[in-house]
mmCIF file of C-alpha atoms in Angstrom:
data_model
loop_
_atom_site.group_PDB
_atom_site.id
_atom_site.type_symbol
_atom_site.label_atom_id
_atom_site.label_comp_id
_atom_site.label_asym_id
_atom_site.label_seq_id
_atom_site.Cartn_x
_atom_site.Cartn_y
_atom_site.Cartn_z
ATOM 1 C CA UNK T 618 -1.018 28.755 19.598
ATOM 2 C CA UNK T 619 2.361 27.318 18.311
ATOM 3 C CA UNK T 620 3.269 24.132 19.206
ATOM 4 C CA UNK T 621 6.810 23.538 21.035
ATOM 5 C CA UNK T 622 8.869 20.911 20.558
ATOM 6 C CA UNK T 623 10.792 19.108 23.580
ATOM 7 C CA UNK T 624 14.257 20.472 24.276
ATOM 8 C CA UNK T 625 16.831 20.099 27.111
ATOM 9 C CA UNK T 626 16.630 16.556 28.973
ATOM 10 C CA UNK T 627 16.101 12.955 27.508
ATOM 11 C CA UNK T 628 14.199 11.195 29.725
ATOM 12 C CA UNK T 629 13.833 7.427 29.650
ATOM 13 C CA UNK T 630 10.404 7.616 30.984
ATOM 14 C CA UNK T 631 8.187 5.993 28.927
ATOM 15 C CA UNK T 632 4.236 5.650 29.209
ATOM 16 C CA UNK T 633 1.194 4.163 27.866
ATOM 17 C CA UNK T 634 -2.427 4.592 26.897
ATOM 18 C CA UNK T 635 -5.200 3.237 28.944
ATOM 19 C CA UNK T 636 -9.153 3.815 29.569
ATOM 20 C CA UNK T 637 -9.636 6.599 30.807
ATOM 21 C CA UNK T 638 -6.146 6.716 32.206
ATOM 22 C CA UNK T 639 -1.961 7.054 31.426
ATOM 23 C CA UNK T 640 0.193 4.651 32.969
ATOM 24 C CA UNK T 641 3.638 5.589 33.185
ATOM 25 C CA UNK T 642 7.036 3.975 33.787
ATOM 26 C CA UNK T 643 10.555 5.750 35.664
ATOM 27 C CA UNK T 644 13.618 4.442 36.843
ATOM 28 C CA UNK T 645 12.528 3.021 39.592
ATOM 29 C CA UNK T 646 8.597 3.396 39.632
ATOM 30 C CA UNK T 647 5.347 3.516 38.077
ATOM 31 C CA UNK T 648 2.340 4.489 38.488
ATOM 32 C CA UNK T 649 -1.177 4.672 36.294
ATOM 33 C CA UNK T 650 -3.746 7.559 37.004
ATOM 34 C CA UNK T 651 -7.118 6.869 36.170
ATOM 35 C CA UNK T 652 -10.528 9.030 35.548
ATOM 36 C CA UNK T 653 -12.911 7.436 38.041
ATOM 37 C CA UNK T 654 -17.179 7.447 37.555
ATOM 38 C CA UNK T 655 -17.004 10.311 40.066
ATOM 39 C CA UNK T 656 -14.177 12.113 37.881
ATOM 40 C CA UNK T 657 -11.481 12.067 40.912
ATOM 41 C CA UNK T 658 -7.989 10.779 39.524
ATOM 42 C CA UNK T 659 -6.932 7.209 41.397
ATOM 43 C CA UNK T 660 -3.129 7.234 41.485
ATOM 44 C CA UNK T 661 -1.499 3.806 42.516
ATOM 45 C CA UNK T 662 2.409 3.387 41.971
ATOM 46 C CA UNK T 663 4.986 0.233 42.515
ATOM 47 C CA UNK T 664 8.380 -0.789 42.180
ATOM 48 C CA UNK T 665 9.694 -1.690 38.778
ATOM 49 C CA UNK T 666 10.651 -5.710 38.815
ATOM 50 C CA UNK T 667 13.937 -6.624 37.619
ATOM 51 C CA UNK T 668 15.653 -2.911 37.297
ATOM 52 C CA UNK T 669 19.334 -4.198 37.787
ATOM 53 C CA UNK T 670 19.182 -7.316 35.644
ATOM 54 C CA UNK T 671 21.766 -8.098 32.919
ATOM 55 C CA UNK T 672 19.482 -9.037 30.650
ATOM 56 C CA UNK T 673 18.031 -5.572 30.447
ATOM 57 C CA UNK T 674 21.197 -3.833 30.491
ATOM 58 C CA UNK T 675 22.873 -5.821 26.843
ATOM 59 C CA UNK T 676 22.051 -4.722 23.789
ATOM 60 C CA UNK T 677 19.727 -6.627 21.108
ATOM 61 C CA UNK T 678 18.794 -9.003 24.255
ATOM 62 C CA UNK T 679 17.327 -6.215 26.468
ATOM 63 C CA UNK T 680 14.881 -5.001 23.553
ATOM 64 C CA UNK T 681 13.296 -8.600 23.767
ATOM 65 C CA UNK T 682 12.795 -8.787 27.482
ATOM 66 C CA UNK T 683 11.731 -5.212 27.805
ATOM 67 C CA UNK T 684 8.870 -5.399 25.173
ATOM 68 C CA UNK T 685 7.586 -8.501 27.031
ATOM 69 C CA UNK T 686 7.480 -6.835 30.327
ATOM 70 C CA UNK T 687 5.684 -3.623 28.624
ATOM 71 C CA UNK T 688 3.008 -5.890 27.185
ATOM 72 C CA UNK T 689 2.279 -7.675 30.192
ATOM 73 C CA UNK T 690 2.556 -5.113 32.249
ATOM 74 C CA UNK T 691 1.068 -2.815 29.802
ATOM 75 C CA UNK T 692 -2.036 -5.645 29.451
ATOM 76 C CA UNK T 693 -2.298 -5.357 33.101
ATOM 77 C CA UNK T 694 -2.940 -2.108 33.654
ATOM 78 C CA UNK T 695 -5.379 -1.687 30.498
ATOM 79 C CA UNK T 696 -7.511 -3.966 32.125
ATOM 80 C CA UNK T 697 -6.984 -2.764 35.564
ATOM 81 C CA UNK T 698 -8.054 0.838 34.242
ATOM 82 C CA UNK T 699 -11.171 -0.378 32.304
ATOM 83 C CA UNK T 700 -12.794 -1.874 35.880
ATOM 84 C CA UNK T 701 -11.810 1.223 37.474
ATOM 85 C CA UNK T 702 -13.116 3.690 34.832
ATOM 86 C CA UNK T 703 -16.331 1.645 35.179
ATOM 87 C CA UNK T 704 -16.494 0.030 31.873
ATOM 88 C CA UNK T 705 -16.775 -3.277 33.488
ATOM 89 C CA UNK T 706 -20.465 -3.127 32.348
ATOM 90 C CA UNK T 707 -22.070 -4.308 35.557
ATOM 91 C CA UNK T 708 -24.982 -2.815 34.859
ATOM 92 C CA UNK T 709 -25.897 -5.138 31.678
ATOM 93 C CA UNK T 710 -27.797 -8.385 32.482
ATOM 94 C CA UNK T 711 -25.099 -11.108 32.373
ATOM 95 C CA UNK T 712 -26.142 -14.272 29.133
ATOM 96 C CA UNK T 713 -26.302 -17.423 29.681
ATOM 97 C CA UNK T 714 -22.746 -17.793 28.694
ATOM 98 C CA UNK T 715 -21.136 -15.109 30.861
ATOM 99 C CA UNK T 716 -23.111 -16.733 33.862
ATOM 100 C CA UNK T 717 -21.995 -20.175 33.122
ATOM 101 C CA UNK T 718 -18.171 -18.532 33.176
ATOM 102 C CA UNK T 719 -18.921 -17.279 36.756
ATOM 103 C CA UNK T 720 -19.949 -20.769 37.715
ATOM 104 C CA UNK T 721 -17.571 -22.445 36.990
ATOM 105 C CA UNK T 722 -14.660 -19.968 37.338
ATOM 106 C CA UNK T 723 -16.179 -17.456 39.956
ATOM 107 C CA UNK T 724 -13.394 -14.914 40.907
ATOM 108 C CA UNK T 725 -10.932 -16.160 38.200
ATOM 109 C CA UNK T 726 -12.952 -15.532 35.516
ATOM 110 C CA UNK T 727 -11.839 -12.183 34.246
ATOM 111 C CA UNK T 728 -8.152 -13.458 34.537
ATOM 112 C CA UNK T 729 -8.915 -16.627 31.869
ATOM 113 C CA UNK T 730 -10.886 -13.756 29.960
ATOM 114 C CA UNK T 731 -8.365 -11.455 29.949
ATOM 115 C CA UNK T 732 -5.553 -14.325 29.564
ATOM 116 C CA UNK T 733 -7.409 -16.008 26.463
ATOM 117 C CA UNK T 734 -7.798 -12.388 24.820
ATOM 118 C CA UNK T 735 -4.228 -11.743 24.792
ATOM 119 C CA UNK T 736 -3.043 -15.478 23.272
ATOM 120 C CA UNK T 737 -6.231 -14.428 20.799
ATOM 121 C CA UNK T 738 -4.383 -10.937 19.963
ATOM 122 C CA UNK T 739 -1.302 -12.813 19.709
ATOM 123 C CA UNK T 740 -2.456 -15.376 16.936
ATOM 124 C CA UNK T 741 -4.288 -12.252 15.186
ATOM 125 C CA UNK T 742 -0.876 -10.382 14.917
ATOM 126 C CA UNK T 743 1.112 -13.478 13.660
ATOM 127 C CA UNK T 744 -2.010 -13.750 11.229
ATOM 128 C CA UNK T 745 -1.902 -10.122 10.201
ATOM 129 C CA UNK T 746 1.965 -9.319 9.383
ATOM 130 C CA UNK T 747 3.273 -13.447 9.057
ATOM 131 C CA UNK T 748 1.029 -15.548 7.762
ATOM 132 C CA UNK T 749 -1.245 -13.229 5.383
ATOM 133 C CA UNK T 750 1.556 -11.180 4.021
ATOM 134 C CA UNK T 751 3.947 -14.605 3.162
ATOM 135 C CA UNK T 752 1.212 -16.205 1.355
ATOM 136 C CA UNK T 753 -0.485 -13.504 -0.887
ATOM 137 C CA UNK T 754 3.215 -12.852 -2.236
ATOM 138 C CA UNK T 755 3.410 -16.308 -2.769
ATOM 139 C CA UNK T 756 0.567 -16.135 -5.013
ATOM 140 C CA UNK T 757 0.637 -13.220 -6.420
ATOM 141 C CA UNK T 758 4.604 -14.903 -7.445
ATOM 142 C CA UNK T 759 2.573 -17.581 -9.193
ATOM 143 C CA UNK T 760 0.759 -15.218 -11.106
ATOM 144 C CA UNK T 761 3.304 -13.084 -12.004
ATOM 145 C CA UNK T 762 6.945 -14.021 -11.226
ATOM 146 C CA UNK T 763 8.612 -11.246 -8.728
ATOM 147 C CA UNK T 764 11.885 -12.236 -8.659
ATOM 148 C CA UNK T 765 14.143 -10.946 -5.756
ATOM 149 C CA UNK T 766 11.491 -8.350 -4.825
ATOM 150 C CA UNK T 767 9.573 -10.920 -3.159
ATOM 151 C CA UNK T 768 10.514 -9.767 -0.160
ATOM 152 C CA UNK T 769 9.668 -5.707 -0.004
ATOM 153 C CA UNK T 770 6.611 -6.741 -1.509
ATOM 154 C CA UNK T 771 6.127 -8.569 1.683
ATOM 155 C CA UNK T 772 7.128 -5.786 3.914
ATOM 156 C CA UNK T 773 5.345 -3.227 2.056
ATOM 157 C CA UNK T 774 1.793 -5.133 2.601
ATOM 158 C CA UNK T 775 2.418 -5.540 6.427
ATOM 159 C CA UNK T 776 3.334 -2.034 6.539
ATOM 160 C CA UNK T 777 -0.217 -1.450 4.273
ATOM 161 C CA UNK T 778 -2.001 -4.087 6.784
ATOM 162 C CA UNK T 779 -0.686 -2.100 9.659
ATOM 163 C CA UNK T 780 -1.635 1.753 8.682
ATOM 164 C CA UNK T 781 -5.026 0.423 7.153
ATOM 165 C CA UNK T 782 -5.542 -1.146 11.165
ATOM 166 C CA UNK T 783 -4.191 1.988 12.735
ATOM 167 C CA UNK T 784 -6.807 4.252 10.518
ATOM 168 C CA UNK T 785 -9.943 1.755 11.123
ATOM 169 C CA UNK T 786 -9.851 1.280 14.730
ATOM 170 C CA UNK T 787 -8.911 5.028 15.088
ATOM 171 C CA UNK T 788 -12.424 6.191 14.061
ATOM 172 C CA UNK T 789 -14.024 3.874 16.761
ATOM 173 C CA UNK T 790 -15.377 6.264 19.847
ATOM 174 C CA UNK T 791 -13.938 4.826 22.739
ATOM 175 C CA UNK T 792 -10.196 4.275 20.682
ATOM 176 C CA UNK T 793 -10.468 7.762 19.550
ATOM 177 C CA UNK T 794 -10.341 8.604 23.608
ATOM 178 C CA UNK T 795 -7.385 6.331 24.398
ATOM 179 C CA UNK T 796 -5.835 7.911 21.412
ATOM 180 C CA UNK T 797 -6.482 11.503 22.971
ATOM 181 C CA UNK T 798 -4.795 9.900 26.331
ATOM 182 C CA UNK T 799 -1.906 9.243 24.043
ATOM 183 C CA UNK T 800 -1.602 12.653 23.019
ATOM 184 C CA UNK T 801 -1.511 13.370 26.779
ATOM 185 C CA UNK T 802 0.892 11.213 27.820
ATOM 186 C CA UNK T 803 3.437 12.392 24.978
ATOM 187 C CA UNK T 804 2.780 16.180 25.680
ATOM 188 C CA UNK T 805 3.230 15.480 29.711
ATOM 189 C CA UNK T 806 6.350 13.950 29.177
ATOM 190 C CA UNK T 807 7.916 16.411 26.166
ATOM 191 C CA UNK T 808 6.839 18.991 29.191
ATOM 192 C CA UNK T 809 8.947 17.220 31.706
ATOM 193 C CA UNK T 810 11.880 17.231 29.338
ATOM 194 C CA UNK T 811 11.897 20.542 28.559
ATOM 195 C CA UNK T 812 12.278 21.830 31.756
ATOM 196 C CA UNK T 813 9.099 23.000 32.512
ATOM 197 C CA UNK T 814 6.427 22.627 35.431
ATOM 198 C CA UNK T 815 4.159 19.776 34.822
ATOM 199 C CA UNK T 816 1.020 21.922 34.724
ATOM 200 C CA UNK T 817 -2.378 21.853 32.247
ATOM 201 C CA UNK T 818 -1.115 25.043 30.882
ATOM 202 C CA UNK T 819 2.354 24.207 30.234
ATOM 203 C CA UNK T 820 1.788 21.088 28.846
ATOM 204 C CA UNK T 821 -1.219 21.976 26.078
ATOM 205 C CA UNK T 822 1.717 23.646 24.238
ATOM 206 C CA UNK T 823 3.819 20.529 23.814
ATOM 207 C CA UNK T 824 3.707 18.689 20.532
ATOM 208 C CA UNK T 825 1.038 14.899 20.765
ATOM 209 C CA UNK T 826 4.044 13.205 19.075
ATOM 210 C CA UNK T 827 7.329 11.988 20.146
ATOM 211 C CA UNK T 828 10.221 9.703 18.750
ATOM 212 C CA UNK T 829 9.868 7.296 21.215
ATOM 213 C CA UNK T 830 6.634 6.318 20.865
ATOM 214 C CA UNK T 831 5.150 2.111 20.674
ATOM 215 C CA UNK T 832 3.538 3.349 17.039
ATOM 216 C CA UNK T 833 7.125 4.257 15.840
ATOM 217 C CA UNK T 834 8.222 1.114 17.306
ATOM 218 C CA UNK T 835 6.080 -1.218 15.712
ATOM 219 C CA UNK T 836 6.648 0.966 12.126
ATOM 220 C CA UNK T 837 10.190 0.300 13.146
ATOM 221 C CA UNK T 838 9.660 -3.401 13.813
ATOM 222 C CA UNK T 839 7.989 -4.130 10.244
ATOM 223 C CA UNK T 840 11.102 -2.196 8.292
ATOM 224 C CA UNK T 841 13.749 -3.509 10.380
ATOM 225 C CA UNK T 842 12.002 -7.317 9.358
ATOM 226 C CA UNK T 843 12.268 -6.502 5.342
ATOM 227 C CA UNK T 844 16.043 -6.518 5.817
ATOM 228 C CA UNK T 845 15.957 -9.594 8.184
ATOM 229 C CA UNK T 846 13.409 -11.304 6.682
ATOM 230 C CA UNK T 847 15.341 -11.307 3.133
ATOM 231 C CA UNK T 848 17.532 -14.214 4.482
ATOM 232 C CA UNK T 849 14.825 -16.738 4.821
ATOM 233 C CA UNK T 850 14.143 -18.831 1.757
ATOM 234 C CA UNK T 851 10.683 -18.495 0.083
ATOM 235 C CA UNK T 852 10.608 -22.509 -0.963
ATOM 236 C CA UNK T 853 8.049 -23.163 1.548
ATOM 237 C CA UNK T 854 5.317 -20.851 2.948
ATOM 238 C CA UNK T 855 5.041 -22.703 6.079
ATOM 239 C CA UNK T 856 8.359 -23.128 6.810
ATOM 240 C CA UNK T 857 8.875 -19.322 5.699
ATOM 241 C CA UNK T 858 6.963 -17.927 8.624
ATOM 242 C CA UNK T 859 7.985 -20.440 11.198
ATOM 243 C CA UNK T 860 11.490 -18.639 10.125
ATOM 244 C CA UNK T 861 9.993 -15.504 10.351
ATOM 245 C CA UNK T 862 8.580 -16.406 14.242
ATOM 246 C CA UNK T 863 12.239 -17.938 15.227
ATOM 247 C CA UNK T 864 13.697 -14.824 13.634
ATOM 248 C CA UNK T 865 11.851 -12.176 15.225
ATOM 249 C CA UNK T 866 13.497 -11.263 18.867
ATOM 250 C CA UNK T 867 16.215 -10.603 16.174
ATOM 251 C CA UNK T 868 14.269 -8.031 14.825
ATOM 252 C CA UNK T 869 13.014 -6.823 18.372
ATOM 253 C CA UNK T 870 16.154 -6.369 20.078
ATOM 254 C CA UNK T 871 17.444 -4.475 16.982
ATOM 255 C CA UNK T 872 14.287 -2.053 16.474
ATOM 256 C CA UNK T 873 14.744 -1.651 20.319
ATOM 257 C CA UNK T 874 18.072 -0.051 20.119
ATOM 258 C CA UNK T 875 17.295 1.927 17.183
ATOM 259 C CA UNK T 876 13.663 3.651 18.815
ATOM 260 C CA UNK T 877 16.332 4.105 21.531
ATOM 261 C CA UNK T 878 18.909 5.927 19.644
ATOM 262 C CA UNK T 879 16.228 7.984 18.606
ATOM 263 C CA UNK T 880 14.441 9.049 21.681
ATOM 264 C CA UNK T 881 17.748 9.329 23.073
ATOM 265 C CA UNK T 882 19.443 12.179 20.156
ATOM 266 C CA UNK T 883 17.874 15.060 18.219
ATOM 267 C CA UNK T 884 20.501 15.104 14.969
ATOM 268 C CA UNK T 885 19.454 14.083 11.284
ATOM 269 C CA UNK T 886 19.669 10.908 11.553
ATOM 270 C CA UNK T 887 17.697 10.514 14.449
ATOM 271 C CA UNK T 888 15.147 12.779 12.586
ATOM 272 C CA UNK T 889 15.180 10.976 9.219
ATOM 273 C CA UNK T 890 14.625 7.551 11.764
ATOM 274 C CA UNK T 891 11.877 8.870 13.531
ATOM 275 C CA UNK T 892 10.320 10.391 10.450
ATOM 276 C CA UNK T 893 7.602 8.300 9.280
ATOM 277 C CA UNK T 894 6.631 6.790 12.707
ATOM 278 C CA UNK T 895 6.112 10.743 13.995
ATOM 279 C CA UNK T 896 3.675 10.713 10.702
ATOM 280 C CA UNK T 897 1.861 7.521 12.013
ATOM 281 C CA UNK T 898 1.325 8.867 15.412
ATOM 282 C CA UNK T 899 -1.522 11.394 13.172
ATOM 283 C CA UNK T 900 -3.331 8.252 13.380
ATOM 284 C CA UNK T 901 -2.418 7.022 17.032
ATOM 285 C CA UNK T 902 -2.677 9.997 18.630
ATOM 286 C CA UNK T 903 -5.590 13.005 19.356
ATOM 287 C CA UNK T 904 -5.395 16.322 21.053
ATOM 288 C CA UNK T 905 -6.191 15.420 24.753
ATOM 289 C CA UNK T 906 -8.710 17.834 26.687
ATOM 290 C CA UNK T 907 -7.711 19.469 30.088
ATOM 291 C CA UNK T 908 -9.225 16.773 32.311
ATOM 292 C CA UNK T 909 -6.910 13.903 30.102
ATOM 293 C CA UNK T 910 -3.919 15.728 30.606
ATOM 294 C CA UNK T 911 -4.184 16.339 34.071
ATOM 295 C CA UNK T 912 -5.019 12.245 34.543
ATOM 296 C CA UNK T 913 -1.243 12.149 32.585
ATOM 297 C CA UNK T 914 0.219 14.680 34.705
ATOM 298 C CA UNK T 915 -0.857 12.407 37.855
ATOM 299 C CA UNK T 916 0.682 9.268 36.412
ATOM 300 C CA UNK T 917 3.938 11.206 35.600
ATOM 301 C CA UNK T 918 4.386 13.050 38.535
ATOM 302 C CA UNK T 919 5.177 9.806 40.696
ATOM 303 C CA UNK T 920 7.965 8.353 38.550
ATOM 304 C CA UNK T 921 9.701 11.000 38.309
ATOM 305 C CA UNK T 922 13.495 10.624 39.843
ATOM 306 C CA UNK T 923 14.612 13.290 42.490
ATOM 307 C CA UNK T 924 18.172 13.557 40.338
ATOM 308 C CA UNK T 925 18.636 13.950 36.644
ATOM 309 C CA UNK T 926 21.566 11.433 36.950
ATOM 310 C CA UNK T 927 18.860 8.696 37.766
ATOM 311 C CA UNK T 928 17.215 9.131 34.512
ATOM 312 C CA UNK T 929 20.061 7.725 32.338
ATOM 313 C CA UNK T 930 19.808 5.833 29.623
#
């Protein structure tokens, strides 16, 4: 069967991944679905924080506040959906270790655990596409002198770091599932906006990949930083990707605007933009089964606005 494309409406809905489960964000709601132990679908919505605030109405500066409130509230729900999908492991006999945590923590401890694995996936990112990338072009200058192309160098190898990631973790069992929820959650919504009734049927024909995706953002992210990035001197390593750190809601807010522009228009620019990050999502995303898209459909299906003129841009 041929794959369609989505057509007609630009929605600003955006959604996300989870175990066993989509989470999805409207205009004024959101809601996650998940796949409970018994295979119902649990559907819980709320109110989106902040909806009227300047900061996420101006340009550049509402790229920067909107990716932090996706990743926390994105964090949130990933964990939320992994105790509810029943991966909280109860079942295991707790170490010595995981019973001295409930001692001393008791009902807090999966919010330190959770809390300490983000600021630890944090300081891996920093160490993945800052601190690696500044330092082997550094030496690799040593060796053999680069010149001015110090920088692409730099941007290529994140770029490298970042596909090589993408393509390891994809082959894992239980990724390769929230990747098929991904596919879900882009065919569900490329359903919605062309036209059509969010059903299983209608929404297996829909493409697994759209423009405005967090893949193409992040692809987006690491070019927008080559250009960026070529201002800061290369005297001292350190110093280079403290720079780099201070520099990069810079390169947020601008990558923000541009995944934007692209989600938002279908011409060739748009196309050319949203190019290689469409190619990325082969990694990112996996053809979802009936069951995952109907677990997307029931995440989308709350958020949706009763008027097209609510879903602006």
């Amino acid at each position: 069967m041929e794959e369609k494309k989505a057509c007609c409406h630009k929605t600003s809905i955006g959604g996300q991944a989870l175990i066993e489960g989509v989470m999805m964000r409207g205009p004024r709601l959101s809601a996650m679905a998940t796949r409970m132990p018994d295979q119902s679908i649990d559907t819980e919505t709320w109110e989106n924080k902040g909806v009227g605030a300047w900061y996420k109405k101006v340009p550049l500066i509402r790229g920067i506040f909107n990716l932090v409130d996706s990743l926390v509230i994105g964090y949130t729900c990933l964990m939320k959906s992994a105790e509810k999908s029943g991966m909280d492991l109860e079942d295991e006999e707790p170490g010595k270790f995981e019973k001295w945590l409930t001692e001393k923590l008791g009902d807090n401890m999966m919010k330190v655990i959770s809390g300490f694995a983000m600021v630890l996936g944090v300081v891996l990112a920093l160490l993945l596409f800052m601190v690696i990338p500044t330092y082997a072009i550094k030496f690799l200058d040593m060796a053999i002198p680069l010149g001015g192309m110090k920088t692409a160098l730099e941007g290529i190898l994140k770029i490298a770091i970042f596909v090589l990631y993408l393509a390891l973790v994809a082959r894992m069992p239980d990724i390769r599932r929230v990747f098929e929820y991904h596919g879900a959650e882009h065919k569900t919504i490329a359903c919605y906006e062309a036209g059509e009734e969010l059903t299983v049927e209608n929404v297996r024909k829909y493409r697994r990949f759209h423009p405005r995706c967090g893949t193409s953002f992040i692809l987006i992210v690491l070019i927008i930083s080559i250009i960026v990035f070529s201002f800061v001197p290369w005297g001292s390593g350190m110093l280079r990707v403290l720079y780099k750190i201070i520099l990069l809601p810079v390169v947020v807010g601008i990558a923000y605007e541009i995944i934007k522009l692209a989600g938002r228009y279908d011409n060739i620019l748009t196309r050319i933009i949203s190019a290689p990050g469409l190619w990325l999502q082969h990694l990112t995303t996996n053809e979802p089964h009936d069951d995952q898209i109907e677990v997307a459909i029931a995440s989308m299906l709350p958020v949706i606005p009763e008027t097209k003129d609510e879903d602006k841009w």
